[in-house]
PDB file of C-alpha atoms in Angstrom:
ATOM      1  CA  MET A 161      49.887   8.387   2.058  1.00  0.00           C
ATOM      2  CA  ARG A 162      47.949   7.796  -1.143  1.00  0.00           C
ATOM      3  CA  TYR A 163      44.392   6.482  -1.138  1.00  0.00           C
ATOM      4  CA  GLN A 164      43.071   4.651  -4.135  1.00  0.00           C
ATOM      5  CA  LEU A 165      39.384   3.928  -4.753  1.00  0.00           C
ATOM      6  CA  PRO A 166      38.898   0.281  -5.477  1.00  0.00           C
ATOM      7  CA  PHE A 167      36.742   1.379  -8.563  1.00  0.00           C
ATOM      8  CA  ASP A 168      36.164   4.157 -11.012  1.00  0.00           C
ATOM      9  CA  ALA A 169      33.567   6.529  -9.721  1.00  0.00           C
ATOM     10  CA  LYS A 170      32.219   7.309 -13.332  1.00  0.00           C
ATOM     11  CA  ALA A 171      31.757   3.566 -13.976  1.00  0.00           C
ATOM     12  CA  LEU A 172      29.898   3.440 -10.668  1.00  0.00           C
ATOM     13  CA  ALA A 173      27.631   5.955 -11.660  1.00  0.00           C
ATOM     14  CA  ILE A 174      27.120   4.405 -15.167  1.00  0.00           C
ATOM     15  CA  PHE A 175      26.349   1.004 -13.511  1.00  0.00           C
ATOM     16  CA  VAL A 176      23.744   2.768 -11.409  1.00  0.00           C
ATOM     17  CA  ALA A 177      22.110   4.219 -14.534  1.00  0.00           C
ATOM     18  CA  VAL A 178      22.009   0.792 -16.186  1.00  0.00           C
ATOM     19  CA  VAL A 179      20.281  -0.698 -13.100  1.00  0.00           C
ATOM     20  CA  GLU A 180      17.714   2.347 -12.870  1.00  0.00           C
ATOM     21  CA  THR A 181      16.834   2.252 -16.548  1.00  0.00           C
ATOM     22  CA  ARG A 182      17.071  -1.368 -16.769  1.00  0.00           C
ATOM     23  CA  SER A 183      18.806  -1.289 -20.029  1.00  0.00           C
ATOM     24  CA  MET A 184      22.340  -0.424 -21.350  1.00  0.00           C
ATOM     25  CA  SER A 185      20.776   1.119 -24.440  1.00  0.00           C
ATOM     26  CA  ASP A 186      18.544   3.403 -22.383  1.00  0.00           C
ATOM     27  CA  ALA A 187      21.411   4.216 -20.117  1.00  0.00           C
ATOM     28  CA  ALA A 188      23.590   5.150 -22.934  1.00  0.00           C
ATOM     29  CA  LYS A 189      20.753   7.619 -24.235  1.00  0.00           C
ATOM     30  CA  LYS A 190      20.130   9.151 -20.787  1.00  0.00           C
ATOM     31  CA  LEU A 191      24.055   9.585 -20.310  1.00  0.00           C
ATOM     32  CA  ALA A 192      24.575  10.680 -23.989  1.00  0.00           C
ATOM     33  CA  MET A 193      27.154   7.721 -24.496  1.00  0.00           C
ATOM     34  CA  THR A 194      27.449   4.950 -26.877  1.00  0.00           C
ATOM     35  CA  GLN A 195      26.187   1.446 -25.727  1.00  0.00           C
ATOM     36  CA  SER A 196      29.675  -0.095 -26.323  1.00  0.00           C
ATOM     37  CA  ALA A 197      31.062   2.531 -23.833  1.00  0.00           C
ATOM     38  CA  ILE A 198      28.433   1.772 -21.354  1.00  0.00           C
ATOM     39  CA  SER A 199      29.217  -2.003 -21.597  1.00  0.00           C
ATOM     40  CA  GLN A 200      33.016  -1.500 -21.361  1.00  0.00           C
ATOM     41  CA  ALA A 201      32.530   0.639 -18.406  1.00  0.00           C
ATOM     42  CA  ILE A 202      30.475  -1.996 -16.675  1.00  0.00           C
ATOM     43  CA  LYS A 203      33.075  -4.924 -17.648  1.00  0.00           C
ATOM     44  CA  MET A 204      35.961  -2.595 -16.257  1.00  0.00           C
ATOM     45  CA  LEU A 205      33.858  -2.088 -12.921  1.00  0.00           C
ATOM     46  CA  GLU A 206      33.242  -5.872 -12.760  1.00  0.00           C
ATOM     47  CA  THR A 207      36.995  -6.392 -13.119  1.00  0.00           C
ATOM     48  CA  GLU A 208      38.105  -3.939 -10.477  1.00  0.00           C
ATOM     49  CA  LEU A 209      35.557  -5.221  -7.952  1.00  0.00           C
ATOM     50  CA  GLY A 210      36.210  -8.967  -8.802  1.00  0.00           C
ATOM     51  CA  VAL A 211      32.469  -9.759  -9.031  1.00  0.00           C
ATOM     52  CA  THR A 212      29.904 -10.110 -11.680  1.00  0.00           C
ATOM     53  CA  LEU A 213      27.154  -7.375 -11.533  1.00  0.00           C
ATOM     54  CA  LEU A 214      24.898  -8.149 -14.328  1.00  0.00           C
ATOM     55  CA  ASP A 215      23.722 -11.690 -15.666  1.00  0.00           C
ATOM     56  CA  ARG A 216      23.868 -11.296 -19.315  1.00  0.00           C
ATOM     57  CA  SER A 217      22.713 -14.820 -19.947  1.00  0.00           C
ATOM     58  CA  MET A 218      19.185 -13.893 -19.242  1.00  0.00           C
ATOM     59  CA  ARG A 219      16.994 -11.696 -21.434  1.00  0.00           C
ATOM     60  CA  PRO A 220      16.380  -8.977 -20.209  1.00  0.00           C
ATOM     61  CA  MET A 221      19.577  -9.174 -18.281  1.00  0.00           C
ATOM     62  CA  GLN A 222      19.311  -9.196 -14.458  1.00  0.00           C
ATOM     63  CA  VAL A 223      21.156  -7.751 -11.659  1.00  0.00           C
ATOM     64  CA  THR A 224      23.292 -10.212  -9.602  1.00  0.00           C
ATOM     65  CA  VAL A 225      23.101 -10.610  -5.893  1.00  0.00           C
ATOM     66  CA  ALA A 226      26.525  -8.769  -5.770  1.00  0.00           C
ATOM     67  CA  GLY A 227      25.260  -6.134  -8.199  1.00  0.00           C
ATOM     68  CA  ASN A 228      22.275  -5.428  -5.928  1.00  0.00           C
ATOM     69  CA  ALA A 229      24.729  -5.048  -3.098  1.00  0.00           C
ATOM     70  CA  VAL A 230      26.857  -2.690  -5.150  1.00  0.00           C
ATOM     71  CA  TYR A 231      23.806  -0.678  -6.584  1.00  0.00           C
ATOM     72  CA  SER A 232      22.421  -0.072  -2.918  1.00  0.00           C
ATOM     73  CA  SER A 233      25.620   1.325  -1.641  1.00  0.00           C
ATOM     74  CA  ALA A 234      26.317   3.201  -4.882  1.00  0.00           C
ATOM     75  CA  SER A 235      22.893   4.794  -5.235  1.00  0.00           C
ATOM     76  CA  ARG A 236      23.353   6.094  -1.606  1.00  0.00           C
ATOM     77  CA  TRP A 237      26.827   7.378  -2.267  1.00  0.00           C
ATOM     78  CA  LEU A 238      25.781   9.229  -5.367  1.00  0.00           C
ATOM     79  CA  SER A 239      22.917  10.751  -3.486  1.00  0.00           C
ATOM     80  CA  GLU A 240      25.453  12.091  -0.743  1.00  0.00           C
ATOM     81  CA  MET A 241      27.748  13.508  -3.503  1.00  0.00           C
ATOM     82  CA  THR A 242      24.954  15.212  -5.240  1.00  0.00           C
ATOM     83  CA  ALA A 243      23.629  16.509  -1.889  1.00  0.00           C
ATOM     84  CA  LEU A 244      27.129  17.948  -1.252  1.00  0.00           C
ATOM     85  CA  ARG A 245      27.186  19.558  -4.586  1.00  0.00           C
ATOM     86  CA  ASN A 246      23.777  21.263  -4.019  1.00  0.00           C
ATOM     87  CA  GLN A 247      24.903  22.421  -0.467  1.00  0.00           C
ATOM     88  CA  LEU A 248      28.150  23.953  -1.928  1.00  0.00           C
ATOM     89  CA  SER A 249      25.989  25.569  -4.807  1.00  0.00           C
ATOM     90  CA  THR A 250      23.140  26.801  -2.627  1.00  0.00           C
ATOM     91  CA  ALA A 251      25.750  28.154  -0.027  1.00  0.00           C
ATOM     92  CA  SER A 252      26.619  30.985  -2.373  1.00  0.00           C
ATOM     93  CA  THR A 253      23.690  31.442  -4.332  1.00  0.00           C
ATOM     94  CA  ARG A 254      20.816  30.152  -2.105  1.00  0.00           C
ATOM     95  CA  ARG A 255      19.196  29.045  -5.367  1.00  0.00           C
ATOM     96  CA  LEU A 256      19.446  25.726  -7.188  1.00  0.00           C
ATOM     97  CA  PRO A 257      20.816  25.961 -10.822  1.00  0.00           C
ATOM     98  CA  LEU A 258      17.926  23.583 -11.925  1.00  0.00           C
ATOM     99  CA  LEU A 259      14.855  22.184 -10.101  1.00  0.00           C
ATOM    100  CA  ARG A 260      12.693  19.572 -12.031  1.00  0.00           C
ATOM    101  CA  CYS A 261       9.470  19.025 -10.432  1.00  0.00           C
ATOM    102  CA  GLY A 262       6.725  16.380 -11.157  1.00  0.00           C
ATOM    103  CA  LEU A 263       2.967  16.930  -9.879  1.00  0.00           C
ATOM    104  CA  VAL A 264       0.308  14.217 -10.337  1.00  0.00           C
ATOM    105  CA  ASP A 265      -2.408  15.333 -12.574  1.00  0.00           C
ATOM    106  CA  SER A 266      -5.061  16.028  -9.794  1.00  0.00           C
ATOM    107  CA  PHE A 267      -2.672  18.422  -7.967  1.00  0.00           C
ATOM    108  CA  ALA A 268      -1.392  20.054 -10.962  1.00  0.00           C
ATOM    109  CA  SER A 269      -4.591  21.442 -12.123  1.00  0.00           C
ATOM    110  CA  THR A 270      -5.636  22.571  -8.698  1.00  0.00           C
ATOM    111  CA  GLY A 271      -2.897  23.538  -6.194  1.00  0.00           C
ATOM    112  CA  GLY A 272      -0.233  23.445  -8.988  1.00  0.00           C
ATOM    113  CA  PRO A 273      -0.356  27.068 -10.055  1.00  0.00           C
ATOM    114  CA  SER A 274      -0.214  28.501  -6.422  1.00  0.00           C
ATOM    115  CA  LEU A 275       2.532  26.147  -5.494  1.00  0.00           C
ATOM    116  CA  ILE A 276       4.655  27.116  -8.554  1.00  0.00           C
ATOM    117  CA  LYS A 277       4.231  30.818  -7.755  1.00  0.00           C
ATOM    118  CA  HIS A 278       5.613  30.249  -4.266  1.00  0.00           C
ATOM    119  CA  ILE A 279       8.644  28.086  -5.216  1.00  0.00           C
ATOM    120  CA  ALA A 280       9.567  29.786  -8.608  1.00  0.00           C
ATOM    121  CA  ASP A 281      12.323  31.645  -6.874  1.00  0.00           C
ATOM    122  CA  ARG A 282      14.020  28.600  -5.355  1.00  0.00           C
ATOM    123  CA  ALA A 283      15.660  27.802  -8.533  1.00  0.00           C
ATOM    124  CA  GLU A 284      17.382  29.585 -11.524  1.00  0.00           C
ATOM    125  CA  ASN A 285      15.530  27.317 -13.937  1.00  0.00           C
ATOM    126  CA  LEU A 286      12.198  25.540 -12.776  1.00  0.00           C
ATOM    127  CA  SER A 287      10.934  22.613 -14.973  1.00  0.00           C
ATOM    128  CA  VAL A 288       7.546  21.051 -14.276  1.00  0.00           C
ATOM    129  CA  ILE A 289       5.753  18.193 -15.724  1.00  0.00           C
ATOM    130  CA  SER A 290       2.318  16.632 -14.795  1.00  0.00           C
ATOM    131  CA  GLY A 291       1.071  13.062 -15.359  1.00  0.00           C
ATOM    132  CA  VAL A 292      -0.195   9.988 -13.544  1.00  0.00           C
ATOM    133  CA  SER A 293       1.653   8.723 -10.362  1.00  0.00           C
ATOM    134  CA  PRO A 294       3.758   5.918 -12.047  1.00  0.00           C
ATOM    135  CA  ILE A 295       5.311   8.574 -14.314  1.00  0.00           C
ATOM    136  CA  MET A 296       6.355  10.383 -11.258  1.00  0.00           C
ATOM    137  CA  TRP A 297       7.870   7.324  -9.620  1.00  0.00           C
ATOM    138  CA  GLU A 298       9.858   6.505 -12.600  1.00  0.00           C
ATOM    139  CA  GLY A 299      10.991  10.128 -13.001  1.00  0.00           C
ATOM    140  CA  ILE A 300      12.395   9.928  -9.328  1.00  0.00           C
ATOM    141  CA  ARG A 301      13.728   6.658  -9.810  1.00  0.00           C
ATOM    142  CA  ASN A 302      15.634   7.432 -13.070  1.00  0.00           C
ATOM    143  CA  ARG A 303      16.703  10.936 -11.604  1.00  0.00           C
ATOM    144  CA  ASP A 304      14.674  12.731 -14.465  1.00  0.00           C
ATOM    145  CA  LEU A 305      12.804  14.435 -11.449  1.00  0.00           C
ATOM    146  CA  ASP A 306      14.079  16.066  -8.282  1.00  0.00           C
ATOM    147  CA  LEU A 307      10.996  16.450  -6.543  1.00  0.00           C
ATOM    148  CA  ALA A 308       7.343  15.019  -7.148  1.00  0.00           C
ATOM    149  CA  ILE A 309       4.042  15.329  -5.625  1.00  0.00           C
ATOM    150  CA  THR A 310       2.295  11.959  -6.100  1.00  0.00           C
ATOM    151  CA  MET A 311       0.498   8.960  -4.754  1.00  0.00           C
ATOM    152  CA  PRO A 312       3.067   6.708  -2.882  1.00  0.00           C
ATOM    153  CA  PRO A 313       4.544   3.976  -5.035  1.00  0.00           C
ATOM    154  CA  PRO A 314       3.574   0.134  -4.046  1.00  0.00           C
ATOM    155  CA  ALA A 315       7.277  -0.341  -2.682  1.00  0.00           C
ATOM    156  CA  PRO A 316       9.971   1.998  -1.367  1.00  0.00           C
ATOM    157  CA  ILE A 317      12.476   3.022  -3.873  1.00  0.00           C
ATOM    158  CA  PRO A 318      16.101   2.843  -2.710  1.00  0.00           C
ATOM    159  CA  GLY A 319      17.593   6.136  -1.819  1.00  0.00           C
ATOM    160  CA  VAL A 320      14.273   8.011  -2.050  1.00  0.00           C
ATOM    161  CA  SER A 321      12.560   9.759   0.733  1.00  0.00           C
ATOM    162  CA  GLN A 322       8.756  10.483   1.255  1.00  0.00           C
ATOM    163  CA  PHE A 323       7.153  13.382   3.115  1.00  0.00           C
ATOM    164  CA  PRO A 324       3.229  12.878   3.810  1.00  0.00           C
ATOM    165  CA  LEU A 325       1.067  15.644   2.545  1.00  0.00           C
ATOM    166  CA  LEU A 326      -2.458  14.753   2.208  1.00  0.00           C
ATOM    167  CA  GLN A 327      -4.969  12.069   2.984  1.00  0.00           C
ATOM    168  CA  GLU A 328      -8.341  12.535   0.979  1.00  0.00           C
ATOM    169  CA  ALA A 329     -11.440  10.199   1.168  1.00  0.00           C
ATOM    170  CA  TYR A 330     -12.857   8.573  -1.761  1.00  0.00           C
ATOM    171  CA  VAL A 331     -16.367   9.779  -2.464  1.00  0.00           C
ATOM    172  CA  LEU A 332     -18.983   9.067  -4.768  1.00  0.00           C
ATOM    173  CA  ALA A 333     -19.888  10.752  -8.060  1.00  0.00           C
ATOM    174  CA  LEU A 334     -23.472  10.322  -9.524  1.00  0.00           C
ATOM    175  CA  PRO A 335     -25.361  11.589 -12.450  1.00  0.00           C
ATOM    176  CA  LYS A 336     -27.265  14.754 -11.299  1.00  0.00           C
ATOM    177  CA  ARG A 337     -30.581  13.319 -12.148  1.00  0.00           C
ATOM    178  CA  PHE A 338     -30.006   9.916 -10.247  1.00  0.00           C
ATOM    179  CA  ASN A 339     -32.544  10.152  -7.411  1.00  0.00           C
ATOM    180  CA  THR A 340     -32.965   6.561  -6.316  1.00  0.00           C
ATOM    181  CA  GLU A 341     -32.363   6.191  -2.722  1.00  0.00           C
ATOM    182  CA  TYR A 342     -29.612   3.695  -1.515  1.00  0.00           C
ATOM    183  CA  LYS A 343     -27.785   2.802   1.553  1.00  0.00           C
ATOM    184  CA  GLU A 344     -25.040   0.650   0.240  1.00  0.00           C
ATOM    185  CA  LEU A 345     -22.890   0.449  -2.813  1.00  0.00           C
ATOM    186  CA  GLU A 346     -24.441  -2.958  -3.840  1.00  0.00           C
ATOM    187  CA  THR A 347     -27.490  -0.994  -4.931  1.00  0.00           C
ATOM    188  CA  LEU A 348     -25.516   1.470  -7.158  1.00  0.00           C
ATOM    189  CA  VAL A 349     -23.843  -1.611  -8.750  1.00  0.00           C
ATOM    190  CA  GLN A 350     -27.023  -3.098  -9.553  1.00  0.00           C
ATOM    191  CA  LEU A 351     -28.664   0.228 -10.996  1.00  0.00           C
ATOM    192  CA  LEU A 352     -25.867   2.037 -12.638  1.00  0.00           C
ATOM    193  CA  ALA A 353     -22.691   1.189 -14.684  1.00  0.00           C
ATOM    194  CA  PHE A 354     -19.461   1.634 -12.986  1.00  0.00           C
ATOM    195  CA  ILE A 355     -17.224   4.030 -14.825  1.00  0.00           C
ATOM    196  CA  ARG A 356     -13.607   3.182 -13.824  1.00  0.00           C
ATOM    197  CA  TYR A 357     -10.357   4.736 -13.477  1.00  0.00           C
ATOM    198  CA  SER A 358      -8.076   2.451 -15.530  1.00  0.00           C
ATOM    199  CA  GLY A 359      -5.854  -0.070 -13.888  1.00  0.00           C
ATOM    200  CA  ARG A 360      -2.919   2.016 -15.187  1.00  0.00           C
ATOM    201  CA  THR A 361      -3.696   4.425 -12.383  1.00  0.00           C
ATOM    202  CA  PRO A 362      -3.358   3.874  -8.708  1.00  0.00           C
ATOM    203  CA  SER A 363      -6.818   5.308  -8.038  1.00  0.00           C
ATOM    204  CA  GLY A 364      -8.275   2.741 -10.242  1.00  0.00           C
ATOM    205  CA  THR A 365      -6.460  -0.052  -8.566  1.00  0.00           C
ATOM    206  CA  GLU A 366      -7.500   1.221  -5.134  1.00  0.00           C
ATOM    207  CA  ALA A 367     -11.239   1.501  -6.204  1.00  0.00           C
ATOM    208  CA  GLU A 368     -11.122  -2.051  -7.653  1.00  0.00           C
ATOM    209  CA  ASN A 369      -9.608  -3.509  -4.474  1.00  0.00           C
ATOM    210  CA  TYR A 370     -12.017  -1.696  -2.405  1.00  0.00           C
ATOM    211  CA  LEU A 371     -15.100  -3.255  -4.202  1.00  0.00           C
ATOM    212  CA  LYS A 372     -13.572  -6.582  -4.114  1.00  0.00           C
ATOM    213  CA  TRP A 373     -13.053  -6.227  -0.543  1.00  0.00           C
ATOM    214  CA  LEU A 374     -16.849  -5.499  -0.179  1.00  0.00           C
ATOM    215  CA  ARG A 375     -17.368  -8.576  -2.598  1.00  0.00           C
ATOM    216  CA  LEU A 376     -18.923  -6.372  -5.340  1.00  0.00           C
ATOM    217  CA  GLN A 377     -18.173  -7.060  -8.919  1.00  0.00           C
ATOM    218  CA  PRO A 378     -19.261  -4.517 -11.211  1.00  0.00           C
ATOM    219  CA  GLY A 379     -19.652  -5.681 -14.870  1.00  0.00           C
ATOM    220  CA  PRO A 380     -17.135  -4.784 -17.536  1.00  0.00           C
ATOM    221  CA  GLY A 381     -17.505  -1.181 -18.810  1.00  0.00           C
ATOM    222  CA  LEU A 382     -15.954   2.159 -19.508  1.00  0.00           C
ATOM    223  CA  GLU A 383     -12.554   3.011 -18.092  1.00  0.00           C
ATOM    224  CA  PHE A 384     -10.304   6.071 -18.402  1.00  0.00           C
ATOM    225  CA  ASP A 385      -7.003   7.570 -17.347  1.00  0.00           C
ATOM    226  CA  THR A 386      -7.947  10.895 -16.336  1.00  0.00           C
ATOM    227  CA  ALA A 387     -10.552  12.583 -13.889  1.00  0.00           C
ATOM    228  CA  ASP A 388     -11.905  14.555 -16.723  1.00  0.00           C
ATOM    229  CA  ALA A 389     -12.889  11.743 -18.889  1.00  0.00           C
ATOM    230  CA  VAL A 390     -14.258   9.758 -16.054  1.00  0.00           C
ATOM    231  CA  LEU A 391     -16.420  12.689 -14.652  1.00  0.00           C
ATOM    232  CA  SER A 392     -17.653  13.645 -18.163  1.00  0.00           C
ATOM    233  CA  MET A 393     -19.049  10.227 -18.583  1.00  0.00           C
ATOM    234  CA  VAL A 394     -20.829  10.424 -15.060  1.00  0.00           C
ATOM    235  CA  ALA A 395     -21.984  13.898 -15.880  1.00  0.00           C
ATOM    236  CA  SER A 396     -23.663  12.591 -19.182  1.00  0.00           C
ATOM    237  CA  GLY A 397     -25.689  10.034 -17.214  1.00  0.00           C
ATOM    238  CA  LEU A 398     -23.613   6.836 -18.121  1.00  0.00           C
ATOM    239  CA  GLY A 399     -22.883   5.703 -14.711  1.00  0.00           C
ATOM    240  CA  TRP A 400     -21.248   6.365 -11.423  1.00  0.00           C
ATOM    241  CA  THR A 401     -17.597   6.370 -10.153  1.00  0.00           C
ATOM    242  CA  MET A 402     -15.317   6.455  -6.940  1.00  0.00           C
ATOM    243  CA  THR A 403     -13.200   9.498  -7.013  1.00  0.00           C
ATOM    244  CA  THR A 404     -11.359  11.961  -4.900  1.00  0.00           C
ATOM    245  CA  PRO A 405     -11.980  15.638  -3.987  1.00  0.00           C
ATOM    246  CA  LEU A 406      -9.121  16.808  -5.879  1.00  0.00           C
ATOM    247  CA  CYS A 407     -10.119  14.719  -8.920  1.00  0.00           C
ATOM    248  CA  LEU A 408     -13.426  16.410  -8.563  1.00  0.00           C
ATOM    249  CA  LEU A 409     -11.807  19.880  -8.825  1.00  0.00           C
ATOM    250  CA  GLN A 410      -9.731  18.705 -11.613  1.00  0.00           C
ATOM    251  CA  ALA A 411     -12.912  18.021 -13.690  1.00  0.00           C
ATOM    252  CA  LYS A 412     -15.012  20.890 -12.139  1.00  0.00           C
ATOM    253  CA  SER A 413     -16.219  22.009 -15.591  1.00  0.00           C
ATOM    254  CA  HIS A 414     -18.513  18.788 -15.427  1.00  0.00           C
ATOM    255  CA  LEU A 415     -19.674  19.201 -11.844  1.00  0.00           C
ATOM    256  CA  ALA A 416     -22.766  21.094 -12.628  1.00  0.00           C
ATOM    257  CA  ASN A 417     -24.244  17.701 -13.785  1.00  0.00           C
ATOM    258  CA  VAL A 418     -22.799  15.695 -11.167  1.00  0.00           C
ATOM    259  CA  LYS A 419     -23.797  14.766  -7.662  1.00  0.00           C
ATOM    260  CA  CYS A 420     -21.218  14.252  -5.005  1.00  0.00           C
ATOM    261  CA  GLU A 421     -21.895  12.053  -2.128  1.00  0.00           C
ATOM    262  CA  PRO A 422     -20.091  10.325   0.798  1.00  0.00           C
ATOM    263  CA  LEU A 423     -19.011   6.851   0.183  1.00  0.00           C
ATOM    264  CA  PRO A 424     -21.376   4.492   2.207  1.00  0.00           C
ATOM    265  CA  GLY A 425     -19.997   1.928   4.369  1.00  0.00           C
ATOM    266  CA  PRO A 426     -16.221   1.990   5.568  1.00  0.00           C
ATOM    267  CA  PRO A 427     -14.066   4.970   4.412  1.00  0.00           C
ATOM    268  CA  VAL A 428     -11.070   4.508   2.032  1.00  0.00           C
ATOM    269  CA  TYR A 429      -8.478   7.146   1.519  1.00  0.00           C
ATOM    270  CA  ARG A 430      -6.063   8.279  -1.280  1.00  0.00           C
ATOM    271  CA  GLN A 431      -2.528   9.514  -0.060  1.00  0.00           C
ATOM    272  CA  LEU A 432      -0.358  12.227  -1.680  1.00  0.00           C
ATOM    273  CA  VAL A 433       3.353  12.443  -0.629  1.00  0.00           C
ATOM    274  CA  ILE A 434       6.358  14.466  -1.745  1.00  0.00           C
ATOM    275  CA  MET A 435       9.047  12.156  -3.096  1.00  0.00           C
ATOM    276  CA  CYS A 436      12.774  13.236  -3.576  1.00  0.00           C
ATOM    277  CA  ARG A 437      16.343  11.580  -3.529  1.00  0.00           C
ATOM    278  CA  THR A 438      17.309  11.365   0.214  1.00  0.00           C
ATOM    279  CA  GLY A 439      19.363  14.395   1.384  1.00  0.00           C
ATOM    280  CA  GLU A 440      19.877  15.984  -2.030  1.00  0.00           C
ATOM    281  CA  LEU A 441      17.569  19.026  -1.668  1.00  0.00           C
ATOM    282  CA  GLY A 442      18.193  20.134   2.094  1.00  0.00           C
ATOM    283  CA  LYS A 443      15.056  21.498   3.706  1.00  0.00           C
ATOM    284  CA  LEU A 444      13.295  22.282   0.422  1.00  0.00           C
ATOM    285  CA  PRO A 445      11.104  19.184   0.430  1.00  0.00           C
ATOM    286  CA  GLU A 446       9.799  20.171   3.904  1.00  0.00           C
ATOM    287  CA  GLU A 447       9.348  23.671   2.898  1.00  0.00           C
ATOM    288  CA  VAL A 448       7.396  22.608  -0.395  1.00  0.00           C
ATOM    289  CA  ALA A 449       5.324  20.273   1.932  1.00  0.00           C
ATOM    290  CA  ALA A 450       4.370  23.175   4.200  1.00  0.00           C
ATOM    291  CA  ILE A 451       3.393  25.304   1.200  1.00  0.00           C
ATOM    292  CA  ALA A 452       1.383  22.615  -0.369  1.00  0.00           C
ATOM    293  CA  LYS A 453      -0.275  21.740   2.769  1.00  0.00           C
ATOM    294  CA  ARG A 454      -1.488  25.490   3.199  1.00  0.00           C
ATOM    295  CA  ILE A 455      -2.747  25.550  -0.451  1.00  0.00           C
ATOM    296  CA  LEU A 456      -4.872  22.454  -0.024  1.00  0.00           C
ATOM    297  CA  ARG A 457      -6.222  23.611   3.243  1.00  0.00           C
ATOM    298  CA  GLU A 458      -7.021  27.274   2.347  1.00  0.00           C
ATOM    299  CA  GLU A 459      -7.846  26.895  -1.421  1.00  0.00           C
ATOM    300  CA  ALA A 460      -8.822  23.351  -2.384  1.00  0.00           C
ATOM    301  CA  PHE A 461     -10.660  22.453   0.809  1.00  0.00           C
ATOM    302  CA  GLN A 462     -12.931  25.413   0.607  1.00  0.00           C
ATOM    303  CA  GLU A 463     -13.571  25.006  -3.239  1.00  0.00           C
ATOM    304  CA  VAL A 464     -14.773  21.418  -2.877  1.00  0.00           C
ATOM    305  CA  SER A 465     -16.915  22.361   0.196  1.00  0.00           C
ATOM    306  CA  GLN A 466     -18.963  24.508  -2.386  1.00  0.00           C
ATOM    307  CA  TYR A 467     -19.960  21.407  -4.409  1.00  0.00           C
ATOM    308  CA  ALA A 468     -20.395  19.064  -1.432  1.00  0.00           C
ATOM    309  CA  THR A 469     -21.901  20.873   1.557  1.00  0.00           C
ATOM    310  CA  TRP A 470     -21.466  17.829   3.816  1.00  0.00           C
ATOM    311  CA  PHE A 471     -17.721  17.798   3.138  1.00  0.00           C
ATOM    312  CA  GLN A 472     -15.660  18.001   6.422  1.00  0.00           C
ATOM    313  CA  GLU A 473     -12.046  18.141   7.308  1.00  0.00           C
ATOM    314  CA  GLU A 474     -12.036  14.431   8.115  1.00  0.00           C
ATOM    315  CA  HIS A 475     -12.529  13.869   4.357  1.00  0.00           C
ATOM    316  CA  PHE A 476      -9.362  15.950   3.436  1.00  0.00           C
ATOM    317  CA  ARG A 477      -6.624  15.809   6.084  1.00  0.00           C
ATOM    318  CA  SER A 478      -3.074  17.478   5.981  1.00  0.00           C
ATOM    319  CA  GLN A 479      -0.505  14.764   7.314  1.00  0.00           C
TER     320      GLN A 479
END
């Protein structure tokens, strides 16, 4: 008895790429195909399935209800097929042919070197990039990355698993020469300018939301994407900021002129997770998580404690 799929598997993979890149032209670049070939494959898939997958009357085009249903199942199926391929590959070699990792900046510059030393032998070729969390999310979403250490995205990504890694408390960073007593953030808001992480970063959004929750509204001022830039402004005496232990270590060249203190009032935490496509890397994500937790506990925690003697395990917890 012959079995025939009701669709072309390659066309299904092309459709998933179009949805994940949100563009036929971007999908064409990613798959090294022409845009016309992409369009023809999608039309063929729609004909085979008897449904419209993309609403081309809208700009940009939108995925239909049927298209979302197909994408959800197709993405899961492709993940399972990739997982099978990796299992077959690693069964004989015990090493992945290629592992593409993304590390959020604050981890890359602190625990990154130790982690890379520990996992370098897990793949024939290891590719590592760093950047802000949204870059990590898009890398995993678009399959440009296999594994990422990052802050969790605001909403789950279909077909992607998350493994908890770290919960670190936000702390205050003040100019070294600031000696005025204060018991609440309202005093700091009145006395010093607030140096922001930009709204393009999840840390910036979390800090702003926390201040709004306290009904505090620092005036407009300086904002930057990186911890190094933010902490350099604080070190020069231009203001204060909310930051995290790993971000302090990322910018430790400035810490001689920075005073680190606990956040007054209710605590707020930043989370780091490991993200990867569900089932595609076997036990590797759990192994990487265990290694990263040990590095954070044995290296990062001890180093932060040198700059903040009040620092406790409750401020920096493995999950």
